[in-house]
Coordinates of N, CA, C and O in Angstrom, one line a residue:
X22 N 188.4 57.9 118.4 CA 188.4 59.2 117.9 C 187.3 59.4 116.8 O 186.6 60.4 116.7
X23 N 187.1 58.5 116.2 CA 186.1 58.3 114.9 C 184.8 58.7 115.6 O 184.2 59.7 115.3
X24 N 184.6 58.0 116.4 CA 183.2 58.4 117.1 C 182.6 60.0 117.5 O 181.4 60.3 117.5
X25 N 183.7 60.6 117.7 CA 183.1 61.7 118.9 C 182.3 63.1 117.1 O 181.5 64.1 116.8
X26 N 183.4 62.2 116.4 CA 183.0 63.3 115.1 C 182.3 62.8 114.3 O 182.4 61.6 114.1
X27 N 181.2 63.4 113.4 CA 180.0 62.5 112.6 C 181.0 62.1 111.8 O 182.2 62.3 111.7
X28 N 179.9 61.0 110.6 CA 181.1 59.9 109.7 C 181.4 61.3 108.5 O 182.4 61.3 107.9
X29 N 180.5 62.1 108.3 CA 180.7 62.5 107.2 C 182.6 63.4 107.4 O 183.5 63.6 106.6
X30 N 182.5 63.6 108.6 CA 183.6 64.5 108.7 C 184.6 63.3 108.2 O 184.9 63.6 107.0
X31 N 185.2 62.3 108.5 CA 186.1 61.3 107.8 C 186.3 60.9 106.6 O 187.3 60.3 106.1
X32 N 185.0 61.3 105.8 CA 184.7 61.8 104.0 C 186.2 62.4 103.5 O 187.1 62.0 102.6
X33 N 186.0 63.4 104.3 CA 187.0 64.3 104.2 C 188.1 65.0 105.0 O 188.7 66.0 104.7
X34 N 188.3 64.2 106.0 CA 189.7 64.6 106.7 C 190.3 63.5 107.1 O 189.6 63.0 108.0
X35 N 191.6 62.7 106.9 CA 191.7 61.2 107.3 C 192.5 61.3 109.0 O 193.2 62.2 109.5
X36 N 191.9 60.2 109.5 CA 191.8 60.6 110.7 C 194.0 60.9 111.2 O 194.4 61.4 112.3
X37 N 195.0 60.5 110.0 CA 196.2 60.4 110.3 C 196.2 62.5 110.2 O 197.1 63.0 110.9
X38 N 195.4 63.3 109.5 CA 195.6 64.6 109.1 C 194.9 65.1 110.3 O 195.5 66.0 110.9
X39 N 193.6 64.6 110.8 CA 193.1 65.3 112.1 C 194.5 65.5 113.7 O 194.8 66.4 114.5
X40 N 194.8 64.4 113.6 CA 195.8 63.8 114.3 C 197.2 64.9 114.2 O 197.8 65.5 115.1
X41 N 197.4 65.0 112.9 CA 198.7 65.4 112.9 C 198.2 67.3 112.9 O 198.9 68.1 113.4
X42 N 197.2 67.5 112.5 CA 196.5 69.0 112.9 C 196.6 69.6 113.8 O 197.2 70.7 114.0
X43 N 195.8 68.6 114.9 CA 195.7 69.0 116.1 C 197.1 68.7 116.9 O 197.1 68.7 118.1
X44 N 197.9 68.4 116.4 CA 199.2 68.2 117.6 C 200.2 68.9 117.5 O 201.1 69.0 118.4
X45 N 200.3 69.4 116.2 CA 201.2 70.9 115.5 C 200.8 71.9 116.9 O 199.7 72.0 117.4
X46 N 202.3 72.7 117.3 CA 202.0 73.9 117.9 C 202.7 75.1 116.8 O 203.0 75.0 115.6
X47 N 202.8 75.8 117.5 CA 203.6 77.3 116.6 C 204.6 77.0 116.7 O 205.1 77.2 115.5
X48 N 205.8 76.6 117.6 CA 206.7 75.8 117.9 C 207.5 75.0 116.3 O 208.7 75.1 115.9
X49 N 206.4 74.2 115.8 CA 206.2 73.3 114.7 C 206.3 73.9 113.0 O 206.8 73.4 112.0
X50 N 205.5 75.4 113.2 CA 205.3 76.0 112.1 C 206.1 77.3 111.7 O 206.0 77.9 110.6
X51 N 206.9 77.7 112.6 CA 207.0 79.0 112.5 C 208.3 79.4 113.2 O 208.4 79.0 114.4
X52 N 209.3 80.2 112.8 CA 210.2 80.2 113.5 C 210.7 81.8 113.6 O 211.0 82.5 112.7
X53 N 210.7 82.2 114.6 CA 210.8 83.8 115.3 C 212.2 84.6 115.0 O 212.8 85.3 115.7
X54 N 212.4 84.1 113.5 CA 213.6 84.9 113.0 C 213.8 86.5 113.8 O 214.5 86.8 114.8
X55 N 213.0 87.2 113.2 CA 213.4 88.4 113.8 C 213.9 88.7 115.4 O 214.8 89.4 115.9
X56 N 212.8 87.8 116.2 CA 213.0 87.8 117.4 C 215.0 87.0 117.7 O 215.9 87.6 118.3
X57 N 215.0 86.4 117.4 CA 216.1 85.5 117.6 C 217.4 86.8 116.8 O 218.4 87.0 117.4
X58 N 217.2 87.6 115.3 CA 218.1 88.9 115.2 C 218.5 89.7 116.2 O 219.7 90.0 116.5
X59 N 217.3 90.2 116.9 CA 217.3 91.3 117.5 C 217.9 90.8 119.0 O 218.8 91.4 119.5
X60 N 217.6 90.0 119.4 CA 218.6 89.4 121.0 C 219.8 89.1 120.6 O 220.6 89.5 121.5
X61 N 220.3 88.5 119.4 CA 221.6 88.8 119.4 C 222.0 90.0 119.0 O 223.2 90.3 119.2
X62 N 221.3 90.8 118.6 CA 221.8 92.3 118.3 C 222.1 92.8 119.6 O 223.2 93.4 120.0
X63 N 221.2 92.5 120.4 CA 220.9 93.1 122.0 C 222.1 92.4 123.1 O 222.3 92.8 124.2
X64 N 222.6 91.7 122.7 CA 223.7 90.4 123.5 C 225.0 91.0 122.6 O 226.1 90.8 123.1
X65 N 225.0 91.5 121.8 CA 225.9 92.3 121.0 C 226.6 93.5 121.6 O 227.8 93.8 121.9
X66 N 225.6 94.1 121.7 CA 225.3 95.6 122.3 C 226.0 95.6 123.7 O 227.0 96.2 124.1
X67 N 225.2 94.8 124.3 CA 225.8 93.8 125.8 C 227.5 93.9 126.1 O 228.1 94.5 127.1
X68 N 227.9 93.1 124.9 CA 229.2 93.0 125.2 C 230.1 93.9 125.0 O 231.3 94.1 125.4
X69 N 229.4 94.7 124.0 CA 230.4 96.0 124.0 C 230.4 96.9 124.8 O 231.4 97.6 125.1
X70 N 229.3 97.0 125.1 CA 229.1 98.1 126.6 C 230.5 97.5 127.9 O 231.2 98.1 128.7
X71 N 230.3 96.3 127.8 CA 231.1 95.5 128.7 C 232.9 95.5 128.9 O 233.7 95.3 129.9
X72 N 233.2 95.7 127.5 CA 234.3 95.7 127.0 C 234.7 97.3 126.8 O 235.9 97.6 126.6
X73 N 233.6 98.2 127.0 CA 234.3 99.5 127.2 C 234.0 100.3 128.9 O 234.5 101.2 129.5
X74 N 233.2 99.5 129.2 CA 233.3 99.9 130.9 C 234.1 99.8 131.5 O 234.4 98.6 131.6
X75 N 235.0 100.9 132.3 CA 236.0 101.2 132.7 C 236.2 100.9 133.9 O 237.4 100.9 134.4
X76 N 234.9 100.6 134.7 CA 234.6 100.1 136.1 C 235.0 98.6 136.1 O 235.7 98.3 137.0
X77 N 234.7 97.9 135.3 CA 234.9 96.2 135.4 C 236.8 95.9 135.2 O 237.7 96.5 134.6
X78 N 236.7 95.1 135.7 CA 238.6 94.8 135.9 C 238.3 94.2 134.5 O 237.1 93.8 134.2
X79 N 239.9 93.9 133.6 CA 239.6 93.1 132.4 C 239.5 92.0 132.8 O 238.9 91.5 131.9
X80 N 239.7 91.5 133.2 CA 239.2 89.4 133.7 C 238.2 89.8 133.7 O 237.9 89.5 132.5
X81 N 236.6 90.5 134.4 CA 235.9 90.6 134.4 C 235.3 91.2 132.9 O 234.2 91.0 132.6
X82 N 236.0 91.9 132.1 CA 235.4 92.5 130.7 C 235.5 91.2 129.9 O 234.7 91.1 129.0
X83 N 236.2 90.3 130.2 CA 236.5 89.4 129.2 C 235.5 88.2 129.4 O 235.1 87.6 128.4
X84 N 235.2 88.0 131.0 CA 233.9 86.9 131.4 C 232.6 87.5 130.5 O 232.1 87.1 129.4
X85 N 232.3 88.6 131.4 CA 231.2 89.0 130.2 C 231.3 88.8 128.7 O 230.3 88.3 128.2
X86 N 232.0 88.9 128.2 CA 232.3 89.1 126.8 C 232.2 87.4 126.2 O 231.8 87.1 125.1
X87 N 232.7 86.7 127.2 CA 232.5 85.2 126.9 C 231.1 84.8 126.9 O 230.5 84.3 126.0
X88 N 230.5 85.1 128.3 CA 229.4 84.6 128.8 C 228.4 85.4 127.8 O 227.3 84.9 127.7
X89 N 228.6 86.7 127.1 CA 227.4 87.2 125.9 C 228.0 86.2 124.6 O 227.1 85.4 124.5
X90 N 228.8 86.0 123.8 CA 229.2 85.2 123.0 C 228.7 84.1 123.2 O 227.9 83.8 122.4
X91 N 228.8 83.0 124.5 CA 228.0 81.7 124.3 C 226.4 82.0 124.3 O 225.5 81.6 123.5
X92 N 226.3 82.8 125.3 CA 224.5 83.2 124.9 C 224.2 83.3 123.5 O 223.3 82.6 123.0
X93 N 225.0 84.2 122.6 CA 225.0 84.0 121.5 C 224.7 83.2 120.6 O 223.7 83.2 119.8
X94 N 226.2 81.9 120.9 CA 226.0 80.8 120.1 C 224.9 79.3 120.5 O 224.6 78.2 119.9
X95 N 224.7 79.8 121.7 CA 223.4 79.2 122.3 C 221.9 79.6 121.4 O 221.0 78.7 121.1
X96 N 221.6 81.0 121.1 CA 220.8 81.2 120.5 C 220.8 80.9 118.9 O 219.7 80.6 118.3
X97 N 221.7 81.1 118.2 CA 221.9 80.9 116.8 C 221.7 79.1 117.0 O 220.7 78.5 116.4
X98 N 222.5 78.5 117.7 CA 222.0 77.5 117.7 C 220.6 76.6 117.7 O 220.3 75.5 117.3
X99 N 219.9 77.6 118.6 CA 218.6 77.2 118.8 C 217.8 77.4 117.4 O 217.0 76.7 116.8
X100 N 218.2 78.5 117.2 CA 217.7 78.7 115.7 C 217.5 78.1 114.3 O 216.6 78.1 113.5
X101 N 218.7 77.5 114.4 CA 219.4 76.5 113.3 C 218.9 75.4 113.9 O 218.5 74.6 113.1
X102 N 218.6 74.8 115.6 CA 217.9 73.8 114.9 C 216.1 73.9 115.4 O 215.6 72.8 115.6
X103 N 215.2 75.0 115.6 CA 214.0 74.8 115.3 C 213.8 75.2 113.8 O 212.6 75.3 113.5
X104 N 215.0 75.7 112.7 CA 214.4 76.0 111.7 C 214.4 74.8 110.8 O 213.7 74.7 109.8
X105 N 215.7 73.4 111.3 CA 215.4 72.3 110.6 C 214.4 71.5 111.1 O 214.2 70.4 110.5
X106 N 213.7 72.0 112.3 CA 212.3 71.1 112.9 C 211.1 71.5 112.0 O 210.3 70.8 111.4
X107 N 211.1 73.2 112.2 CA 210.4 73.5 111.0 C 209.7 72.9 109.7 O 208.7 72.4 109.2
X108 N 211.0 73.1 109.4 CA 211.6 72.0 107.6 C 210.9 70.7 107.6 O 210.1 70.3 106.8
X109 N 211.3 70.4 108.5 CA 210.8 68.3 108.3 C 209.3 68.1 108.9 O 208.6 67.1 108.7
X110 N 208.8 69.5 110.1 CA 207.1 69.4 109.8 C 206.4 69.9 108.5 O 205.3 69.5 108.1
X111 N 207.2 70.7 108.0 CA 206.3 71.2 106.8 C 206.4 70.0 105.9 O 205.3 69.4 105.6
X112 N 207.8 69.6 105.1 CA 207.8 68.3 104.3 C 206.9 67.3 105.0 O 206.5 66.4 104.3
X113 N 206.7 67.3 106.1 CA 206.0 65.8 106.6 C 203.9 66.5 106.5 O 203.0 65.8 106.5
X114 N 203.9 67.6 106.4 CA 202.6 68.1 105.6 C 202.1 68.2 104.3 O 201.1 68.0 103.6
X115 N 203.4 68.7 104.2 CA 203.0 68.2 102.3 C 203.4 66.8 101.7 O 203.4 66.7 100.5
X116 N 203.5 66.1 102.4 CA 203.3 64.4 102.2 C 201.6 64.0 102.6 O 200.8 63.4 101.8
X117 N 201.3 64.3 103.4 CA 200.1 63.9 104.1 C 199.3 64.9 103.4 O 198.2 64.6 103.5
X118 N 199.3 66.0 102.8 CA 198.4 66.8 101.8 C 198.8 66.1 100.3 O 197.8 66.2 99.5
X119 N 199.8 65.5 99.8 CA 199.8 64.9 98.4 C 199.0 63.4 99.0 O 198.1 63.0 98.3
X120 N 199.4 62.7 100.2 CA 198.1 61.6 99.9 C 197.0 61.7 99.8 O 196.2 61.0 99.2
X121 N 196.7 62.9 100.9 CA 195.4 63.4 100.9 C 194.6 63.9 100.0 O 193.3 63.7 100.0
X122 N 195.6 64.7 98.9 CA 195.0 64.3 97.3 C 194.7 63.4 96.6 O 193.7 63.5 95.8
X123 N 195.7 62.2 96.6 CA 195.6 61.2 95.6 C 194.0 60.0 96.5 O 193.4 59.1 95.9
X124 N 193.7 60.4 97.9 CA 192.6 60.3 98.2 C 191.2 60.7 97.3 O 190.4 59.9 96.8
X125 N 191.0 62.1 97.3 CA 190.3 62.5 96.7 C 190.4 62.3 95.3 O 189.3 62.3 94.7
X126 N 191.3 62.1 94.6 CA 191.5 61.5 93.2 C 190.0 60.6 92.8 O 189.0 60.8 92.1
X127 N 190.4 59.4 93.9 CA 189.9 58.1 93.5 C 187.9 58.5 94.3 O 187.0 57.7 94.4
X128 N 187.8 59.5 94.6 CA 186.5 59.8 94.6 C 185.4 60.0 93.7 O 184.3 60.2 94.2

């Protein structure tokens, strides 16, 4: 990897920071709160429409009403855990930016 980039660039970027740079997605950084509100608002919405439609037998008001609920807790779930994936890429950047300072310190 050292090679393809001049030396000066390793002056200043260590090659563990290029590394961990380039392999972050959005995935990594960023978590789609609103988007993840608004589908359970919308799976919400879902079930109540479900539970007052007068067409569907109740066994059937009640499947739906389950099967929007686990969707539900399938997505809250998902949430809770890319926001602790989040969490432990950012602390694992600001580890690798405090050595990266105490690098430049000794310059």
């Amino acid at each position: 990897m050292k090679s393809y980039l001049p030396p000066k660039t390793w002056e200043d970027v260590s090659p563990q920071f290029f590394v961990t740079f380039w392999s972050l997605t959005l995935y990594d950084l960023w978590v789609p709160s609103e988007a993840y509100t608004r589908e359970v608002l919308r799976i919400k919405q879902l079930a109540a429409t479900a539970a007052e439609n007068k067409e569907f037998t109740s066994s059937k008001r009640r499947k739906e009403q389950e099967r929007c609920s686990q969707l539900i807790d399938k997505l809250q779930d998902e949430q809770r855990r890319q926001s602790e994936h989040v969490r432990r890429v950012l602390a694992k950047l600001e580890k690798v930016k405090y050595l990266l300072s105490l690098g430049s310190l000794k310059s």
